[in-house]
Coordinates of C-alpha atoms in Angstrom, one line a residue:
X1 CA 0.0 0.0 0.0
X2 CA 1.3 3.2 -1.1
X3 CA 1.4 6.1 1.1
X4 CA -0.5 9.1 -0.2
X5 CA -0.5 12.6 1.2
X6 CA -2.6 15.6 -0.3
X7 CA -1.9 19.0 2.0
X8 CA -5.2 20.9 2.9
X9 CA -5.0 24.3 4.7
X10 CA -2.2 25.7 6.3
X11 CA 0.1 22.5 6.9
X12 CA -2.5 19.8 7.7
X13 CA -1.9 16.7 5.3
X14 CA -5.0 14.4 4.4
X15 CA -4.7 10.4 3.5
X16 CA -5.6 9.8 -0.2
X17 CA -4.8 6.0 -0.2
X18 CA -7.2 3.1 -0.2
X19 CA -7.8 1.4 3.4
X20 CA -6.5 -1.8 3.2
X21 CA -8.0 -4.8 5.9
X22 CA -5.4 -6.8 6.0
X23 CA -2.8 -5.5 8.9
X24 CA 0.4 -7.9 9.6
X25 CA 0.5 -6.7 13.1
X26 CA -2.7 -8.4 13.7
X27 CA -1.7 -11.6 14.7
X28 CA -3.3 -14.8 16.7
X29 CA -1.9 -13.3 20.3
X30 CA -3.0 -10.0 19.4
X31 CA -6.7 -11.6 18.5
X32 CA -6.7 -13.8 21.6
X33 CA -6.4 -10.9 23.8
X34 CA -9.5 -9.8 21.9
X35 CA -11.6 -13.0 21.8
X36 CA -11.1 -14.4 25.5
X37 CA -14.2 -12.8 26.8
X38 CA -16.6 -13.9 24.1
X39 CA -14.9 -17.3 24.2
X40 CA -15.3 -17.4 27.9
X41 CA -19.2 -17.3 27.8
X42 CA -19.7 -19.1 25.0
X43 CA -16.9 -21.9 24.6
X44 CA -18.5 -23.3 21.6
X45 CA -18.7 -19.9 19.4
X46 CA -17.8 -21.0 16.0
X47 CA -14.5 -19.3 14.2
X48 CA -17.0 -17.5 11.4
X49 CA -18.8 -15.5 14.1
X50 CA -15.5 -14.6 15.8
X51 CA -14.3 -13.4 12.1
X52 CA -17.3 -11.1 11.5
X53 CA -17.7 -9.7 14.9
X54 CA -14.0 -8.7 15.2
X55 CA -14.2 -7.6 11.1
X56 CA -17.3 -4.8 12.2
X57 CA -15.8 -3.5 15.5
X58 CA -12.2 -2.7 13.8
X59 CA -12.4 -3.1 10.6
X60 CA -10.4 -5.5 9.9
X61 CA -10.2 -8.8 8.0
X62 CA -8.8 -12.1 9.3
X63 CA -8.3 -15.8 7.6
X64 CA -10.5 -18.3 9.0
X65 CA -7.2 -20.2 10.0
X66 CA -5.7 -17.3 11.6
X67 CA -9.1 -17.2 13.8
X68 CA -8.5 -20.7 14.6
X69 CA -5.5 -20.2 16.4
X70 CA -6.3 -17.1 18.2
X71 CA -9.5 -18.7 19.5
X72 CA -7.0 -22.0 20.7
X73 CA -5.2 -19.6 23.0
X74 CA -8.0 -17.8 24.2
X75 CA -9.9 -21.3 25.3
X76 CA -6.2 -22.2 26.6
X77 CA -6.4 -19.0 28.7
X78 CA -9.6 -19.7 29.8
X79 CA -9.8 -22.8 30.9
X80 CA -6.3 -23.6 31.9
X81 CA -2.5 -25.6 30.6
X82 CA -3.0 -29.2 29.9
X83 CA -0.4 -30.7 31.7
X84 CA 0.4 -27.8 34.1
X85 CA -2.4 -28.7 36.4
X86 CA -1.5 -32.0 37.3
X87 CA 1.4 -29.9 39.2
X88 CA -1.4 -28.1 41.1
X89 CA -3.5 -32.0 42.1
X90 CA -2.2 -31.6 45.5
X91 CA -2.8 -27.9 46.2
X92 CA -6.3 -28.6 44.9
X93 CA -7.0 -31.3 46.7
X94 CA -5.8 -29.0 50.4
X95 CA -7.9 -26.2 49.2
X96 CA -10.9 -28.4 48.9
X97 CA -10.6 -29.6 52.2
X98 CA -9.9 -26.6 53.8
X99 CA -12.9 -25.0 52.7
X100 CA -15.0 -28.2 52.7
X101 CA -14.7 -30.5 56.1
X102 CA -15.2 -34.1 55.9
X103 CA -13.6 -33.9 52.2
X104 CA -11.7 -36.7 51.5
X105 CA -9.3 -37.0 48.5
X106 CA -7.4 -39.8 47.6
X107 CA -4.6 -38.9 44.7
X108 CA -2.9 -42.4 43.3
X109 CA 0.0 -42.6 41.5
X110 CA 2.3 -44.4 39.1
X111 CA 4.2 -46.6 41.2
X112 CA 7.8 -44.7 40.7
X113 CA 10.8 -48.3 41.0
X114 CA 13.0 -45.2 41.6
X115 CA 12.1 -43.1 45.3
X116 CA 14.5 -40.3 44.1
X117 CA 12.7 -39.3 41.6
X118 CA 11.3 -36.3 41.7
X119 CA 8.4 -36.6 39.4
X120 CA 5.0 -39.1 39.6
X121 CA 3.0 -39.9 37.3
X122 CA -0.5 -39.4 37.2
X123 CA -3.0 -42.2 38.0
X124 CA -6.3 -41.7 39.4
X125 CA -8.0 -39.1 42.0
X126 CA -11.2 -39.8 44.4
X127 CA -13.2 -36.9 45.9
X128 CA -15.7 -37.2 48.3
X129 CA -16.9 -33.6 49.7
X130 CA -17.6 -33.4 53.1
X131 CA -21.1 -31.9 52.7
X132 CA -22.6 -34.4 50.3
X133 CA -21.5 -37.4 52.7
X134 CA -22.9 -35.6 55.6
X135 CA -26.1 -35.1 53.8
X136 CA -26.3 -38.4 53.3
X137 CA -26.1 -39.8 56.0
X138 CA -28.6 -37.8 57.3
X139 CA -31.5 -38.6 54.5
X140 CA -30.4 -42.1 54.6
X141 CA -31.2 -44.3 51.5
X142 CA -29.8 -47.1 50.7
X143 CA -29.8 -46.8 47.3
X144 CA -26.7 -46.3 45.6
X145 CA -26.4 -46.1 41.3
X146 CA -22.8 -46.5 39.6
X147 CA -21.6 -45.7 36.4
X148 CA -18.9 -44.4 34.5
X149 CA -18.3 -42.2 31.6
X150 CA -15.1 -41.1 29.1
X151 CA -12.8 -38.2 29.3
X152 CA -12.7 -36.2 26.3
X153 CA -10.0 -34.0 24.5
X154 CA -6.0 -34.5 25.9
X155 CA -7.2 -35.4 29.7
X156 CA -8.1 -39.3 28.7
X157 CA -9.7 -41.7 31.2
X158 CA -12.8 -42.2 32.9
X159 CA -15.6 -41.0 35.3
X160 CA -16.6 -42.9 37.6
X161 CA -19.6 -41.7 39.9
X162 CA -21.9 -42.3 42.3
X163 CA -25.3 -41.5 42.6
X164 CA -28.3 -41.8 45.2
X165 CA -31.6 -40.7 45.3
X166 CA -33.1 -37.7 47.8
X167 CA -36.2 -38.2 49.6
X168 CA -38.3 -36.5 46.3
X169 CA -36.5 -39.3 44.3
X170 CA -34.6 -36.6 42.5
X171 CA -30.6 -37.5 42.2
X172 CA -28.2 -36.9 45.2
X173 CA -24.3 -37.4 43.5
X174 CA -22.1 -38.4 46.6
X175 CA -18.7 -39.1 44.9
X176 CA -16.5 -39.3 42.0
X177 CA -13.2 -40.1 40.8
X178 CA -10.9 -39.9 37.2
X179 CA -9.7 -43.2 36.7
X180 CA -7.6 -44.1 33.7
X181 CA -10.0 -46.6 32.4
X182 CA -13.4 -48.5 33.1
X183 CA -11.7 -51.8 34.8
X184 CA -12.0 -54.2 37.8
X185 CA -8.9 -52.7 39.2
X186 CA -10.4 -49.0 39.2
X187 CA -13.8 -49.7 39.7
X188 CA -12.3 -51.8 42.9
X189 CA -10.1 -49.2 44.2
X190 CA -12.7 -46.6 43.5
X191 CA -15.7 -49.1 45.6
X192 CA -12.8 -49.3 48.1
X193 CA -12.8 -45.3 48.6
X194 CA -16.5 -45.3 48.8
X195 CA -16.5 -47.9 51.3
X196 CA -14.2 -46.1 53.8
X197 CA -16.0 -42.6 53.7
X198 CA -19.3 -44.4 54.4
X199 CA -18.0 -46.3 56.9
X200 CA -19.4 -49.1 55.1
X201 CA -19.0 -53.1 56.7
X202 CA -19.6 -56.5 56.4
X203 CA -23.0 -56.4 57.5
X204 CA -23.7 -52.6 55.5
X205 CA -27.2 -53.1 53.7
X206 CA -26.7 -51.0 50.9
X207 CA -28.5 -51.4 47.3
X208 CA -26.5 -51.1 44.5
X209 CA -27.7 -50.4 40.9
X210 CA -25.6 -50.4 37.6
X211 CA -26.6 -50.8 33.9
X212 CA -26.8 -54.6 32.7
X213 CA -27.1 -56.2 29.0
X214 CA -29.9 -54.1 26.6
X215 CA -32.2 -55.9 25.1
X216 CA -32.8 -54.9 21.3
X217 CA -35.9 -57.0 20.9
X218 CA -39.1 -55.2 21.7
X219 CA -40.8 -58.1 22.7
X220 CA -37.8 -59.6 24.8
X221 CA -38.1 -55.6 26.4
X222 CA -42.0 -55.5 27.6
X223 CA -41.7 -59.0 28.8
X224 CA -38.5 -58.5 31.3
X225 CA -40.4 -54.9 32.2
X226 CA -43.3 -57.0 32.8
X227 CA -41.4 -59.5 34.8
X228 CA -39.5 -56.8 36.9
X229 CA -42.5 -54.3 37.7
X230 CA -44.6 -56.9 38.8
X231 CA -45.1 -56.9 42.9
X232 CA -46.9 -59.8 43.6
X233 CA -45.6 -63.5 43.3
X234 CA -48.9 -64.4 41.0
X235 CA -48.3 -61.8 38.4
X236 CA -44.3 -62.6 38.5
X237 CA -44.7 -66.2 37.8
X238 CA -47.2 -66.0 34.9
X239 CA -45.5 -63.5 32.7
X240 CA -42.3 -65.8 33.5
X241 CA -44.5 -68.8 32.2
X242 CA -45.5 -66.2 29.1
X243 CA -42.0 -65.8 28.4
X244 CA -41.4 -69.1 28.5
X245 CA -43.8 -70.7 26.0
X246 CA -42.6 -66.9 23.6
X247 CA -38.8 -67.7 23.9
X248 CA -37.2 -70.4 25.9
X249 CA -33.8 -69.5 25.5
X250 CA -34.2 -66.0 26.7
X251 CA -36.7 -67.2 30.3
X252 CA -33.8 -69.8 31.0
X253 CA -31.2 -66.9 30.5
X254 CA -32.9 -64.8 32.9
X255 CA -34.0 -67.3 35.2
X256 CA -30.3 -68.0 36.1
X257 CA -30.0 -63.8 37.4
X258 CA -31.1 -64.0 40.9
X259 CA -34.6 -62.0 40.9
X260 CA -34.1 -60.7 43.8
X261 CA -31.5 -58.4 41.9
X262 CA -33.7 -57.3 39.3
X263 CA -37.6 -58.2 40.2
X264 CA -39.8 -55.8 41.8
X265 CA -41.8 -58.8 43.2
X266 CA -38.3 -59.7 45.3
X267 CA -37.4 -56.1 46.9
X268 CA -37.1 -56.3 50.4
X269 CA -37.6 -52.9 50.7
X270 CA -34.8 -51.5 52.7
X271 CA -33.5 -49.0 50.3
X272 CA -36.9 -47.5 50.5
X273 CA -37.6 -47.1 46.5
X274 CA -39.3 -49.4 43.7
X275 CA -36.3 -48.2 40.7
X276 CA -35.2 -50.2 38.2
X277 CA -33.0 -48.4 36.0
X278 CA -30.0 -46.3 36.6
X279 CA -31.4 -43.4 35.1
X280 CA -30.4 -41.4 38.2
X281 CA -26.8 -42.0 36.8
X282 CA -27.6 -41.3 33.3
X283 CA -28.9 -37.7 34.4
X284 CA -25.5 -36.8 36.3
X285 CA -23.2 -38.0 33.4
X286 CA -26.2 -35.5 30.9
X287 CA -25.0 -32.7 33.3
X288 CA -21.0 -33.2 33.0
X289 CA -21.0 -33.2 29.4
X290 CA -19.6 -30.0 28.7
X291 CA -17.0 -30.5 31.4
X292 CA -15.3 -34.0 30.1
X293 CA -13.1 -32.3 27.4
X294 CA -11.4 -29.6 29.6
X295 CA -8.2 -30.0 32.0
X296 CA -8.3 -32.5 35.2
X297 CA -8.7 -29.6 37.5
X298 CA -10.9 -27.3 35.3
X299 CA -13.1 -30.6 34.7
X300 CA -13.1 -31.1 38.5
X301 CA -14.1 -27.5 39.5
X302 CA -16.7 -28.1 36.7
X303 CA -18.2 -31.0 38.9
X304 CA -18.0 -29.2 42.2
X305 CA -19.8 -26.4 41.2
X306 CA -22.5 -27.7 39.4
X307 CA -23.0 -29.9 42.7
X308 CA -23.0 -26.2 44.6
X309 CA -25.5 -24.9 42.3
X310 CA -27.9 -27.9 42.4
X311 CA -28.1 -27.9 46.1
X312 CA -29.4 -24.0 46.0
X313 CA -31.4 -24.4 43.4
X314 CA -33.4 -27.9 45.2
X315 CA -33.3 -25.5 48.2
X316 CA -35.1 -22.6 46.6
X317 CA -38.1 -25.1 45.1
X318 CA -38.5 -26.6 48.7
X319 CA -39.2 -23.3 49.9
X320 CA -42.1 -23.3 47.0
X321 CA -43.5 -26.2 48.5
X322 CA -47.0 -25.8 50.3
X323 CA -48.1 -28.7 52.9
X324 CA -46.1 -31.3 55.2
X325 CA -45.3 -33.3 52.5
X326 CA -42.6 -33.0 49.6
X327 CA -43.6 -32.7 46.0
X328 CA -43.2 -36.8 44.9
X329 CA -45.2 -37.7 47.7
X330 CA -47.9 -35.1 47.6
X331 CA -48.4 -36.3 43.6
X332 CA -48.5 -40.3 44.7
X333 CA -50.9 -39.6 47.6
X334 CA -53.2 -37.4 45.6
X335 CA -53.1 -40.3 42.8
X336 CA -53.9 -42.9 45.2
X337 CA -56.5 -41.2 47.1
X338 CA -58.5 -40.7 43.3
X339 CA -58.0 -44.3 43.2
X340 CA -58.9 -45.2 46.9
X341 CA -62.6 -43.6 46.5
X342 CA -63.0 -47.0 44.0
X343 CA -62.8 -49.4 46.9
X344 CA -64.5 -50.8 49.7
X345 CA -62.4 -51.7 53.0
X346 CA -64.1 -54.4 55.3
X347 CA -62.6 -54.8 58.8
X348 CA -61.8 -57.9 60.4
X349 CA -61.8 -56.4 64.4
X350 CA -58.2 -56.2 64.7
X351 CA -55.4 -54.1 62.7
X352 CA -56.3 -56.1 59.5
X353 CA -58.6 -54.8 56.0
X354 CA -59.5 -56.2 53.4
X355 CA -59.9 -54.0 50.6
X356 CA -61.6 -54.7 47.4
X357 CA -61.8 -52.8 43.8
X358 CA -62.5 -53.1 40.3
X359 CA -60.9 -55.3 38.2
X360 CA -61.2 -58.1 40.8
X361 CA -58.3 -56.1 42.3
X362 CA -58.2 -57.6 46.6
X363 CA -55.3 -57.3 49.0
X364 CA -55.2 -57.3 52.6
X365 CA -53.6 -54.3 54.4
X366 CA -52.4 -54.5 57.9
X367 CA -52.1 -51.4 59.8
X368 CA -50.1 -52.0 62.8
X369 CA -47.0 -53.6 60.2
X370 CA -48.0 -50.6 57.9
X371 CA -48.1 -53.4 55.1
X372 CA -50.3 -54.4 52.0
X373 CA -50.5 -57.2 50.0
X374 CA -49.6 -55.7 46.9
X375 CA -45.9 -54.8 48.9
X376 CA -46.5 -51.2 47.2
X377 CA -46.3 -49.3 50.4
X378 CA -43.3 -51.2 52.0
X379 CA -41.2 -50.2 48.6
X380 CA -41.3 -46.8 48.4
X381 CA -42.8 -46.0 52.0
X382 CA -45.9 -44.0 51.1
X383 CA -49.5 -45.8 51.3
X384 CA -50.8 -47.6 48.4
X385 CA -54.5 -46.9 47.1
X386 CA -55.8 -50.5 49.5
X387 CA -54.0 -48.3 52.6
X388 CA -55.6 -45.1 52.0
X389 CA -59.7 -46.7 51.8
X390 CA -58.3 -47.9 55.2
X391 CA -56.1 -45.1 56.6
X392 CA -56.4 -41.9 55.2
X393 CA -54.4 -39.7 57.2
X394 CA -50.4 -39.2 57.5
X395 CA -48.1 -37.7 59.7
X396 CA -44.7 -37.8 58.5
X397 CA -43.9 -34.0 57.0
X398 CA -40.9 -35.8 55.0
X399 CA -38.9 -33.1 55.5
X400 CA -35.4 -32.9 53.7
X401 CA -32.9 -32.3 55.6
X402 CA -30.4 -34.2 53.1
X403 CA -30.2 -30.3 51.6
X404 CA -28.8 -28.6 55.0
X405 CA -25.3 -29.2 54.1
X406 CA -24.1 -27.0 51.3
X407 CA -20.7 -27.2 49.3
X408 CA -18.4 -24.4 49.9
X409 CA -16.9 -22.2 47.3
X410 CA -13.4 -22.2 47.1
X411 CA -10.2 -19.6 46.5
X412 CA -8.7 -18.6 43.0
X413 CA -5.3 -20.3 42.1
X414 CA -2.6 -18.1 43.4
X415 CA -4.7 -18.7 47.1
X416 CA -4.7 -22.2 47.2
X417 CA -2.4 -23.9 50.6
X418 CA 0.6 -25.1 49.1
X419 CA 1.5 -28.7 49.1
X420 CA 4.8 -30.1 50.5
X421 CA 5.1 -33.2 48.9
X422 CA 8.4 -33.2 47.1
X423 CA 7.9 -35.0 44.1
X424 CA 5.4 -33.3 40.8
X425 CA 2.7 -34.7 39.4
X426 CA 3.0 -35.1 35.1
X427 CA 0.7 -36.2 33.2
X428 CA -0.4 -40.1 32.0
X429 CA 0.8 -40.9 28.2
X430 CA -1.7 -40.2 25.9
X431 CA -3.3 -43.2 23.9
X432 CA -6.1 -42.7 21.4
X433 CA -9.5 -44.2 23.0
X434 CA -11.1 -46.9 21.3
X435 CA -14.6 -46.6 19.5
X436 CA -13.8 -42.3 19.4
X437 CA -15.5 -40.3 16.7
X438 CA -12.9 -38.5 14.9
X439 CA -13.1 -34.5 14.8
X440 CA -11.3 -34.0 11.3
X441 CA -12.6 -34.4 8.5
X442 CA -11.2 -36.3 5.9
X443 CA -8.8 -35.1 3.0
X444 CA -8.9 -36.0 -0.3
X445 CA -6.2 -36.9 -2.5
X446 CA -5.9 -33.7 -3.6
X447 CA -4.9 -32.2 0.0
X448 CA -2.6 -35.6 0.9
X449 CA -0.6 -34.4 -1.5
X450 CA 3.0 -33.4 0.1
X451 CA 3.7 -30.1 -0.9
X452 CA 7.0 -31.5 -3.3
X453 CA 4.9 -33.2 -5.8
X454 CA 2.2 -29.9 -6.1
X455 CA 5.2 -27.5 -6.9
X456 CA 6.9 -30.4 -9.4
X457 CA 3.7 -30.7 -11.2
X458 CA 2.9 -26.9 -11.1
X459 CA 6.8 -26.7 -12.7
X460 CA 6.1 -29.0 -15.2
X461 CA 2.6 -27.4 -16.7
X462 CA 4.6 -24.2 -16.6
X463 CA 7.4 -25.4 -18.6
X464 CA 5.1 -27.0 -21.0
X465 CA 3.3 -24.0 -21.5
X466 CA 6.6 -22.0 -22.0
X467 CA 6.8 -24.6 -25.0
X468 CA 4.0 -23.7 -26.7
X469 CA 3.5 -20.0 -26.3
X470 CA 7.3 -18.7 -26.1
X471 CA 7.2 -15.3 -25.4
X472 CA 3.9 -14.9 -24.1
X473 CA 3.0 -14.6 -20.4
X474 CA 2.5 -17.8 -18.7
X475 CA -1.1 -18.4 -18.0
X476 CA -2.8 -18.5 -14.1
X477 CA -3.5 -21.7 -12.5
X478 CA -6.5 -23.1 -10.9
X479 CA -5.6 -25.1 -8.0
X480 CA -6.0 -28.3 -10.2
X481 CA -3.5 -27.1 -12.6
X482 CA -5.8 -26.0 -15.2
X483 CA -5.8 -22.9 -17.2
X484 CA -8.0 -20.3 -15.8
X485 CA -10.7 -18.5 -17.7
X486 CA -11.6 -15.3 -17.1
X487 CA -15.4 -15.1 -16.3
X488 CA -15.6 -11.3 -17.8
X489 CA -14.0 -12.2 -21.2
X490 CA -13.8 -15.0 -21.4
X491 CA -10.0 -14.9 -22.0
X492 CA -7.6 -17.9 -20.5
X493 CA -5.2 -16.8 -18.2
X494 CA -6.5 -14.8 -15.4
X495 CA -9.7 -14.8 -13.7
X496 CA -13.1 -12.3 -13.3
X497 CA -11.4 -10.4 -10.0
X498 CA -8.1 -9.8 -11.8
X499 CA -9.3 -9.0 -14.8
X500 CA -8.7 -5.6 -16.2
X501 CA -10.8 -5.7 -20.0
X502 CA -8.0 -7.6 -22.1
X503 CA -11.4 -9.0 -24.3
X504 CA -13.4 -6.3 -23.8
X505 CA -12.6 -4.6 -26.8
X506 CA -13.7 -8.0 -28.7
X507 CA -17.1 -8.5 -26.5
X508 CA -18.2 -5.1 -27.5
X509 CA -17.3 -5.5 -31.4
X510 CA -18.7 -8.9 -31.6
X511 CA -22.0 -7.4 -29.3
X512 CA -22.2 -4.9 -32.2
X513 CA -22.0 -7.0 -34.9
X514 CA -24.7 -9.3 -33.6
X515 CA -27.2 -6.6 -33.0
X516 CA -26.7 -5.2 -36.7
X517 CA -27.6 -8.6 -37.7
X518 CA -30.2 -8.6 -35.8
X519 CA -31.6 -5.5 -37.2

């Protein structure tokens, strides 16, 4: 760009050049600087809407790869060095506890043959905080769902996770861990961890509920839904007789699973709740998706403070609640009392009803063991339609006071207790997971091309050319090393934006021509 000066008054001087958009000094640090706001609040911004935005407010134009790389530092910036905060494990893991009582985390290592080495490598990390556990133990249900989910981006492993279920059958997430894969070993040491902070022993009576084999066959899924939802020994048995005479193979399968493990009918009722899938598991790992791609630490906070949020906002709809009762329970008991005004209780003279609706539909309800033959009520501990014709007042206010222990916030970075352990945590080796989508797109033969053979084939069309037309100017090249032709006038060698009216002289003689003849 030439500079141009015109003088205008009495010494003042006045640009005359063209404004040109394309300014060296704007490079990908200098954009980053610019960028880490947006890309702070909206991670997921795409590079096109980062080019136009920045192109309005200065005026300037940037490549879509330049963007790229300016909008890599920014999220690098924003969410924190790779590898730099397995250094900071430790000092995490103090500052959580500081702020947190009753946190326990549990850091495991490489096992290092060599003591005077001052680095470790990274294996897994369990955290418990303090809060959840205590808030456990205090709405007490033994229930307890596990699961486990990937890692994505450079931080590669697992998630493993568990989950119970709050007095409104809403999720309660009491621990989890980073593990470097789904295996016995980690699920064992991660079981073991859980064990100690719940003070868990041989004669413990928790539930515990992970995903199993899917069926793909409808009809194989509504009869082991039938079989597992049913809660009476009749109705058990004949849809296992039903899916006997349907598909033998499948009934002596199932048959062999225990049914107190997956059958309704076979609860004993302890863990206080009638669920049969591990949904409340699958909901968790819905809420950590947009955490499993960022840095160990940055994925950790991500957990934490979801888990602080969730405890406010399940605070703020208790408070919403009107009655003695909380939200789940006030729907079931509403439902069953509709359906209690259909039957007819007869007393027997002691603590005993029987209770009789349509659809030949009889059980016997016992008041004094708060009990019904349809085992309803000794599931999920609220009465069944047969207890309400008999009893149709309660007074348990089911309050939840699994919710009076809230996670603490924590310190920045440069706040954070400093650990004395002498040896630095570095990061695992990185190993492509199996079964991963891949995020670029794939070349074609075109782009594989190494860089050598484009420039020997654009040397040898050049040369030819040289051949042919001596003197004249070589022609422009598309990028499959074809001769270019002008869109304007229709002349080879350079295209419609460079052209400057080499044919135009022709077009308009051979226009006039054509109109004479037209005439």
């Amino acid at each position: 760009m030439h500079l141009g000066l015109r003088r205008m008054g009495i010494g003042i001087l006045k640009h005359t050049c063209l404004q040109s958009r394309k300014i060296r000094a704007c490079i990908a640090t200098f954009l980053a600087k610019h960028i880490t706001r947006q890309v702070q609040s909206n991670p997921t911004v795409p590079i096109q809407s980062l080019q136009e935005d920045f192109q309005q407010t200065y005026s300037v134009g940037i490549s879509k790869h330049k963007m790229f790389r300016a909008k890599a530092r920014a999220t690098k910036n924003v969410v924190g060095d790779y590898s730099k905060q397995y250094d900071l494990l430790r000092d995490y893991a103090l500052e959580l506890q500081s702020t947190n009582p009753n946190t326990i985390v549990t850091i495991n290592v490489v096992s290092e043959p060599n003591p005077n080495l001052a680095i470790r490598q990274f294996n897994r990390i369990y955290i418990c905080l303090g809060p959840l556990k205590l808030g456990f133990k205090a709405g007490m249900r033994d229930l307890l769902g596990l699961d486990g989910t990937f890692m994505k981006g450079h931080c590669h492993g697992k998630i493993l996770i568990v989950v119970s279920l709050d007095s409104n059958n809403g999720i309660y997430p009491l621990a989890y861990a980073i593990v470097e894969s789904e295996n016995i070993a980690s699920w064992k040491w991660f079981l073991e961890c859980l064990g100690d902070d719940l003070e868990m022993g041989s004669n413990s009576n928790f539930t515990f509920i992970s995903d199993r084999q899917k069926w793909r066959v409808r009809e194989f899924k509504e009869f082991i839904w039938r079989c597992a939802t049913s809660t009476t020994i009749q109705e058990f048995q004949s849809t296992m007789r039903e899916l006997d005479e349907y598909e033998m193979a499948a009934h002596d399968w199932l048959n062999q699973i225990p049914p107190m493990h997956w059958a309704r009918r076979h609860f004993t009722g302890r863990a206080i709740s009638d669920v049969l899938i591990n949904n409340m598991c699958e909901v968790l790992n819905g809420k950590l998706e947009k955490g499993r791609d960022k840095p160990i630490i940055t994925c950790l906070e991500f957990i934490r403070e979801y888990l602080m949020k969730r405890i406010c906002n399940v605070v703020k709809e208790q408070r919403k609640c009107q009655g003695p009762l909380i939200p789940t329970a006030t729907k079931l008991l509403k439902k069953n009392e509709q359906q209690a005004a259909e039957y007819i209780a007869r007393w027997n003279g002691g603590g005993k009803y029987q209770v009789a609706g349509p659809w030949n539909d009889q059980h016997v309800v016992d008041i004094n063991q708060m009990t019904c033959t349809c085992r309803k009520w000794e599931l999920i501990g609220i009465p069944c339609r047969h207890a309400i014709a008999t009893w149709s007042e309660m007074t348990d206010n089911g309050e939840m006071v699994v919710y009076d222990f809230k996670v603490e916030p924590i310190k920045g970075t440069a706040m954070w207790p400093k650990s004395d352990c002498p040896t630095r945590i570095i990061p695992p080796p990185y190993h492509k997971m199996p079964n991963m989508p891949k995020k670029k797109r794939r070349q074609s033969m075109e782009e594989r091309m190494s860089q050598k053979e484009k420039s020997s084939q654009i040397e040898s069309v050049i040369a030819s050319q040289s051949q042919t037309q001596g003197s004249k100017e070589v022609e422009k090249l598309s990028r499959k090393f074809g001769s270019v032709t002008c869109g304007k006038c229709k002349q080879k060698g350079h295209n419609k934006r460079t052209c400057k009216g080499q044919g135009a002289g022709q077009q308009e003689g051979g226009g006039t021509n054509e109109g004479h003849g037209q005439e």
